Coordinates of C-alpha atoms and ligand atoms in Angstrom, one line a residue:
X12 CA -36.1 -9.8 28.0
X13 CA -39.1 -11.4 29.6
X14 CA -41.4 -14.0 28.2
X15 CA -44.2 -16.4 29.8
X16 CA -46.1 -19.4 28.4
X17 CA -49.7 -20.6 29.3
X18 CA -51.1 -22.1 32.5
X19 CA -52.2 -25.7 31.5
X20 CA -53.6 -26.6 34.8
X21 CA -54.8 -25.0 38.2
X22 CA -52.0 -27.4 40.7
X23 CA -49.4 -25.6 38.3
X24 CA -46.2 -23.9 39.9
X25 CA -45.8 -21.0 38.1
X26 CA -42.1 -20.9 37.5
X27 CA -39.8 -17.9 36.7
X28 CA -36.3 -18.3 36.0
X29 CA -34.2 -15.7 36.6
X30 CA -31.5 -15.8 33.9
X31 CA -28.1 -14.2 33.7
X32 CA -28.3 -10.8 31.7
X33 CA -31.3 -9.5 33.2
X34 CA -33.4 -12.5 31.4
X35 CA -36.7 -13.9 32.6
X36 CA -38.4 -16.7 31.3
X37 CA -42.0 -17.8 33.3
X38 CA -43.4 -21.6 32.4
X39 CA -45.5 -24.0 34.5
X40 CA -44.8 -27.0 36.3
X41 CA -46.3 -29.8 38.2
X42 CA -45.5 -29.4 41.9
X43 CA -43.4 -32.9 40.7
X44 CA -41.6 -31.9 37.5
X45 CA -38.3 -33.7 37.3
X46 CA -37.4 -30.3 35.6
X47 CA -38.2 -28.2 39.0
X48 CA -36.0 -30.3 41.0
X49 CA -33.5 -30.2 38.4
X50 CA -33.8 -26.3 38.2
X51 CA -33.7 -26.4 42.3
X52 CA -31.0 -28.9 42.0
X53 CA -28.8 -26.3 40.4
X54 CA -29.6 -23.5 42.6
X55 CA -28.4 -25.1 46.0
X56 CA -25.5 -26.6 44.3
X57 CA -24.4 -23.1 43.6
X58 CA -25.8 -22.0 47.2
X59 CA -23.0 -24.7 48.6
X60 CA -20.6 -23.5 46.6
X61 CA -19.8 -27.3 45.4
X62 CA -18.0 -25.6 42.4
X63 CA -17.0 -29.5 41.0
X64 CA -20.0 -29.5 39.7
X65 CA -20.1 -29.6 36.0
X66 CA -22.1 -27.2 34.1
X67 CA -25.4 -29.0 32.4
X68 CA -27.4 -27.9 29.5
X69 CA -31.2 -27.3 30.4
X70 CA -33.1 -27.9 27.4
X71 CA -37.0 -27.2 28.0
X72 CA -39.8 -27.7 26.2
X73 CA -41.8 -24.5 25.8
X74 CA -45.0 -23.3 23.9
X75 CA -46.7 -26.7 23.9
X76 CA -43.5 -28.7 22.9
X77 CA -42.9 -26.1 19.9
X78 CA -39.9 -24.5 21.1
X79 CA -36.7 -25.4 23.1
X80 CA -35.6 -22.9 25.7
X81 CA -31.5 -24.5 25.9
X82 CA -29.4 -22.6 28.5
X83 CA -26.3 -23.4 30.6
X84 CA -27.0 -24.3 34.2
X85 CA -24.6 -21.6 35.1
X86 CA -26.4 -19.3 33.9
X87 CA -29.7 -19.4 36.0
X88 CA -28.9 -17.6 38.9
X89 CA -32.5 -17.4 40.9
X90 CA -36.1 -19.2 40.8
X91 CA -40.1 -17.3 41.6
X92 CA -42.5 -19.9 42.9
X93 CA -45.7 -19.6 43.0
X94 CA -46.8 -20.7 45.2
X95 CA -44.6 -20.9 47.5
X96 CA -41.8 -23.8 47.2
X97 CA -39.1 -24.8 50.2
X98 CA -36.5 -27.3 49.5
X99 CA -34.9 -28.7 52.4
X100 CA -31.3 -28.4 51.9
X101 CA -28.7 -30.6 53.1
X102 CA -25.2 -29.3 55.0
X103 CA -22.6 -30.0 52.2
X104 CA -20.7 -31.9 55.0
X105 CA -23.6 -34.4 55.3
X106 CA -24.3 -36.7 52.9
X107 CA -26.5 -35.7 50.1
X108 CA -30.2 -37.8 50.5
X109 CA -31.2 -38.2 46.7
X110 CA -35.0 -37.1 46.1
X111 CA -36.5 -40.4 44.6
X112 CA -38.5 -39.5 41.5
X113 CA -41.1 -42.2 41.0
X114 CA -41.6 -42.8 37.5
X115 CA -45.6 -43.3 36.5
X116 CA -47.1 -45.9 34.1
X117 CA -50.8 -46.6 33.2
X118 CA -52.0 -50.2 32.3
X119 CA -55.5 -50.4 30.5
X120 CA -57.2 -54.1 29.9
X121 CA -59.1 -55.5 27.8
X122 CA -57.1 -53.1 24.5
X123 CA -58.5 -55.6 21.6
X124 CA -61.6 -57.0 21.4
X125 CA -61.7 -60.9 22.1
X126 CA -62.2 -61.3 18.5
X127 CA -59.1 -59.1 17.3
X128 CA -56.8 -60.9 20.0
X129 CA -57.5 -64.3 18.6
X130 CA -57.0 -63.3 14.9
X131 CA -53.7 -61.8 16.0
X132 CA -52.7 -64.7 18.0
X133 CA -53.4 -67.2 15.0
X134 CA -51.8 -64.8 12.8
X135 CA -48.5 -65.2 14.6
X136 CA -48.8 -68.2 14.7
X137 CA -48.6 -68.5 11.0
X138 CA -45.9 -66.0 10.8
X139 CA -43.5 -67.6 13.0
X140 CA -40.5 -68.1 10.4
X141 CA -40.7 -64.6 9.8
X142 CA -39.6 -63.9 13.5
X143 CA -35.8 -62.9 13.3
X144 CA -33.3 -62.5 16.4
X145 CA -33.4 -58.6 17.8
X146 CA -30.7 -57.0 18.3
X147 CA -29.6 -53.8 20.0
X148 CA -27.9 -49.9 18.8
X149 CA -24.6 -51.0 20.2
X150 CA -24.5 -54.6 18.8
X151 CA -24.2 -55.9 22.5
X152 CA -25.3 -59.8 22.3
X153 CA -26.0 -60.2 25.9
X154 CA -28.2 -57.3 26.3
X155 CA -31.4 -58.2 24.8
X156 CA -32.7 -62.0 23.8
X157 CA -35.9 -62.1 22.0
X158 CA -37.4 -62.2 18.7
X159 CA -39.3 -59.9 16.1
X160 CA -41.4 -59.4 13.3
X161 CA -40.5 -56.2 11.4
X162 CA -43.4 -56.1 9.3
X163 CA -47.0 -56.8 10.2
X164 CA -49.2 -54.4 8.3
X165 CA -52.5 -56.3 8.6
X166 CA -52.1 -55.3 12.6
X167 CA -49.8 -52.5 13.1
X168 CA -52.6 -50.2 11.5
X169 CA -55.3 -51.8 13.8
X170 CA -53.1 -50.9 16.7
X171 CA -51.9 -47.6 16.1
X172 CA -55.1 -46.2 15.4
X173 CA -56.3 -47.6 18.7
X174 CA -53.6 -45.9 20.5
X175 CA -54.6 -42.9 18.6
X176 CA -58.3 -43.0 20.0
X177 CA -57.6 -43.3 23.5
X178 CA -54.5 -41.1 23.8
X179 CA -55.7 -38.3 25.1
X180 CA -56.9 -40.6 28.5
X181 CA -53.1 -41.7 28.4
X182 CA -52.1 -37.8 28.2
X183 CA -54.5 -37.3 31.0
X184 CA -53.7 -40.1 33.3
X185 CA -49.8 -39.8 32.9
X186 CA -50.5 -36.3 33.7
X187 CA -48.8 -34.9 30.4
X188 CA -49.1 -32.0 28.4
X189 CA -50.5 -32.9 24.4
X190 CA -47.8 -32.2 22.4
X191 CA -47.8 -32.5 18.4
X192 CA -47.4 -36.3 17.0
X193 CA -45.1 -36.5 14.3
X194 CA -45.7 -40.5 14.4
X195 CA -46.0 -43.9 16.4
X196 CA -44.0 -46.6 15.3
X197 CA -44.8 -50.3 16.0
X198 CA -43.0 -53.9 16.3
X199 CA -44.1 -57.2 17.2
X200 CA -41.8 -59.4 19.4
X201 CA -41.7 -62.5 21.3
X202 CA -39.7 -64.0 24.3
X203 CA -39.3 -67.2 24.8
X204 CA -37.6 -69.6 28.0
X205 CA -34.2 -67.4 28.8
X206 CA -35.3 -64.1 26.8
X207 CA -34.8 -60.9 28.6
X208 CA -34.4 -57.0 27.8
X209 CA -31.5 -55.2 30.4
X210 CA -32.5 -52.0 31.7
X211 CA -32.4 -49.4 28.6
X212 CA -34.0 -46.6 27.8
X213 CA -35.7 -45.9 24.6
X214 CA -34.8 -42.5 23.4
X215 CA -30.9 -42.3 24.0
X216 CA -30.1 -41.7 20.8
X217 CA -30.3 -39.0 18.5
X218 CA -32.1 -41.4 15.9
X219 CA -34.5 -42.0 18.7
X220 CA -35.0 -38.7 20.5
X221 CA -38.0 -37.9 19.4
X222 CA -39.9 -40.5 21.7
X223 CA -41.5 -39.4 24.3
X224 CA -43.3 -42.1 25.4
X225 CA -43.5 -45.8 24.8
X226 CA -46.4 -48.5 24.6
X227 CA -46.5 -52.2 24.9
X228 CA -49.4 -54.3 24.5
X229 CA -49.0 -57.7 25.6
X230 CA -50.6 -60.8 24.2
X231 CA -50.0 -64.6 25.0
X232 CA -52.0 -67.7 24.4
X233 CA -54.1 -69.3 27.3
X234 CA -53.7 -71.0 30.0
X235 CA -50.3 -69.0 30.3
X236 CA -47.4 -71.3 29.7
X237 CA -44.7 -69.0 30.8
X238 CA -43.5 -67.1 33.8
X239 CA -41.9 -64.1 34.5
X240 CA -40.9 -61.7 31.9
X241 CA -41.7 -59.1 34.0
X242 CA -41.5 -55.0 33.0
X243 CA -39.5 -53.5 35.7
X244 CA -39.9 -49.4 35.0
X245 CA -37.3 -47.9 37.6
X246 CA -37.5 -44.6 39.4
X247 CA -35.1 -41.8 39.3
X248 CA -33.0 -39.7 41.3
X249 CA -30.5 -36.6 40.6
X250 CA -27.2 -37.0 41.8
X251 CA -24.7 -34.0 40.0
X252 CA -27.6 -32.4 38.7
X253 CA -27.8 -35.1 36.1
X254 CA -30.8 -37.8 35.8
X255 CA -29.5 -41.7 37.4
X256 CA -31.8 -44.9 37.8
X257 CA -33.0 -44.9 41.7
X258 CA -32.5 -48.7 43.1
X259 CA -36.7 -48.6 43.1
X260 CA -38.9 -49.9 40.5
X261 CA -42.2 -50.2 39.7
X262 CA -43.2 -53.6 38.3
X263 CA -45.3 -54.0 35.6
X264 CA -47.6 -57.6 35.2
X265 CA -47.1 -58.4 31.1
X266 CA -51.5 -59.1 31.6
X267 CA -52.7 -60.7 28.6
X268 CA -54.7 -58.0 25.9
X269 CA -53.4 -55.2 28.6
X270 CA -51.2 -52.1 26.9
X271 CA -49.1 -50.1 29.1
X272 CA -47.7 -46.6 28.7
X273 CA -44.4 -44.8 29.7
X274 CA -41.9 -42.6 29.5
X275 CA -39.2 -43.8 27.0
X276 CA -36.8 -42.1 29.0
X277 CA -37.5 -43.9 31.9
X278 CA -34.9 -46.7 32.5
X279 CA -37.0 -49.9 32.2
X280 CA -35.8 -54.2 31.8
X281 CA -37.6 -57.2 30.9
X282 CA -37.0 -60.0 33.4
X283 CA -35.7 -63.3 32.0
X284 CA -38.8 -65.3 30.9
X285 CA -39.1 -69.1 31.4
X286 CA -41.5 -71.1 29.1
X287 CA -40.4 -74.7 29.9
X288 CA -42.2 -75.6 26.8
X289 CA -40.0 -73.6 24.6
X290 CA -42.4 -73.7 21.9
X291 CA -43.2 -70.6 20.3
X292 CA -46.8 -70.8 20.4
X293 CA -46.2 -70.3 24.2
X294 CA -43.9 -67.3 24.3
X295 CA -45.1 -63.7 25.5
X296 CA -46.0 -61.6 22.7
X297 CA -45.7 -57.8 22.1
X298 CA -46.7 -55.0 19.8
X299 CA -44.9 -52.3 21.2
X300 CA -43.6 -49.0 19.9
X301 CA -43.1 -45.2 20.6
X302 CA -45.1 -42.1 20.2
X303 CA -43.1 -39.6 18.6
X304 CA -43.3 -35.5 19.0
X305 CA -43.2 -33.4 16.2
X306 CA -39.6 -31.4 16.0
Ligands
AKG404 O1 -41.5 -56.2 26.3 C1 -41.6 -55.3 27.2 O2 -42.2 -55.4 28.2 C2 -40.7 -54.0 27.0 C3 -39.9 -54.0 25.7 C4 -39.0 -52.8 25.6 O3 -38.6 -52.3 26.6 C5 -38.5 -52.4 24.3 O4 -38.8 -53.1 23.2 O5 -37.9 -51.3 24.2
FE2_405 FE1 -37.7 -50.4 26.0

């Protein structure tokens, strides 16, 4: 059986994979898809006969994120580039060089006007006994220190429809293909002196997916009376054909009234944050959440 999907963009690789049983499947990748390597990945393994390898279910998105194309890895047996692609391969006997793949963020300033920063400052302000501890999926205490505000409806509104007017720049910049929204959550939290996030990723979970990519908007009050707290988003690299955080990072300036964008499967921490103050009017503030795809 054969089947293709669209060409989305001209610096496409046209991509056929030659499946076992005479199948044939033709999408489109950028010349930097974690997905070719991976697909590449699994064809010189085989080539080098490194039959340790365990086998590793592909799951790709297809028709615009409508559709799941899941197959073994054992069961592609060849790759059609177009054009032309050459991987340099390695001599099994010498050690493997892991291709760094360098995750990608955008930042945009200025997100709220001067006006709606300051009413959402203040408004925090007064909400500050409503801030409870966070906590994590696995209940680990020394994972994550900060606090949050599950409900903030006079904001969350205000923020998710902003998201949803300049999304399509952040599809565009983060060179991503639109894909249906199902919806985009939101939470407001605040780290004080000592408060940190460990390097996580945000959609490890099969209540969480659905997220493909996260957002944090950062507000604090001025002069800044904290320091650090840095985002630290970290590259990847493939090592057994499966996904690993690379040792490099990109780091990510919390700027006050900026919002950042990511993939929530890239493996991202928080540095520890010191506010020598401690008071909570001087902590870094978020609104962050996750776009989710329509399943
Ligand atoms: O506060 C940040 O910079 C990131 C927060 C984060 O990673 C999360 O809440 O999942
Ligand atoms: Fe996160």
């Amino acid at each position: 059986m054969d089947f293709t999907s669209q060409a989305t963009n001209p610096q496409d690789v046209k991509v056929t994979l030659l499946l076992t049983g005479g199948h044939q499947y033709t999408l489109y990748l950028k010349p930097n898809d974690p997905l070719l390597h991976s697909l590449m990945a699994t064809i010189i393994t085989r080539a080098q006969k490194q039959e340790t390898v365990s086998s590793y279910l592909f799951q790709v998105s297809i028709e615009g994120g409508r559709a799941t194309l899941s197959f073994p890895s054992e069961h592609l047996i060849g790759l059609v580039t177009e054009p032309p692609v050459y991987w340099q391969q390695n001599e099994p006997t010498q050690p493997q060089i892991p291709a760094i793949l360098e995750s990608e963020y955008v930042q945009i300033d200025n997100f709220l006007t001067v006006e709606e920063y300051q009413q959402l400052l203040n408004y925090v302000f007064q909400r500050k006994s409503a801030f409870v501890p966070t906590s994590t999926s696995t209940g680990d205490l020394d994972y994550r220190r900060s606090m949050i505000l599950h409900s903030f409806p006079e904001f969350s509104q205000l923020v998710v429809n902003r998201i949803q007017a300049i999304l399509p720049d952040v599809f565009r910049k983060l060179n991503l293909s639109s894909f249906p929204i199902a919806e985009i959550e939101a939470q407001l939290t605040s780290h004080n002196d000592g408060n940190y996030y460990k390097v996580h990723n945000d959609n490890g979970s099969p209540d969480t997916a659905t997220r493909e990519f996260t957002y944090v908007y950062y507000f604090y009050q001025q002069p800044k009376a904290f320091s650090g707290g840095e985002l630290l988003i970290y590259d990847s690299k493939i090592e057994n054909n499966f996904y690993v955080k690379a040792d490099s990072y990109k780091r990510v300036e919390p700027r006050n009234n900026s919002i950042v964008f990511f993939l929530s499967r890239y493996l991202h921490e928080v540095l520890p944050v010191s506010c020598p103050s401690k008071a909570f009017a001087d902590s870094r503030f978020t609104i962050n959440g996750w776009v989710r795809r329509q399943v």
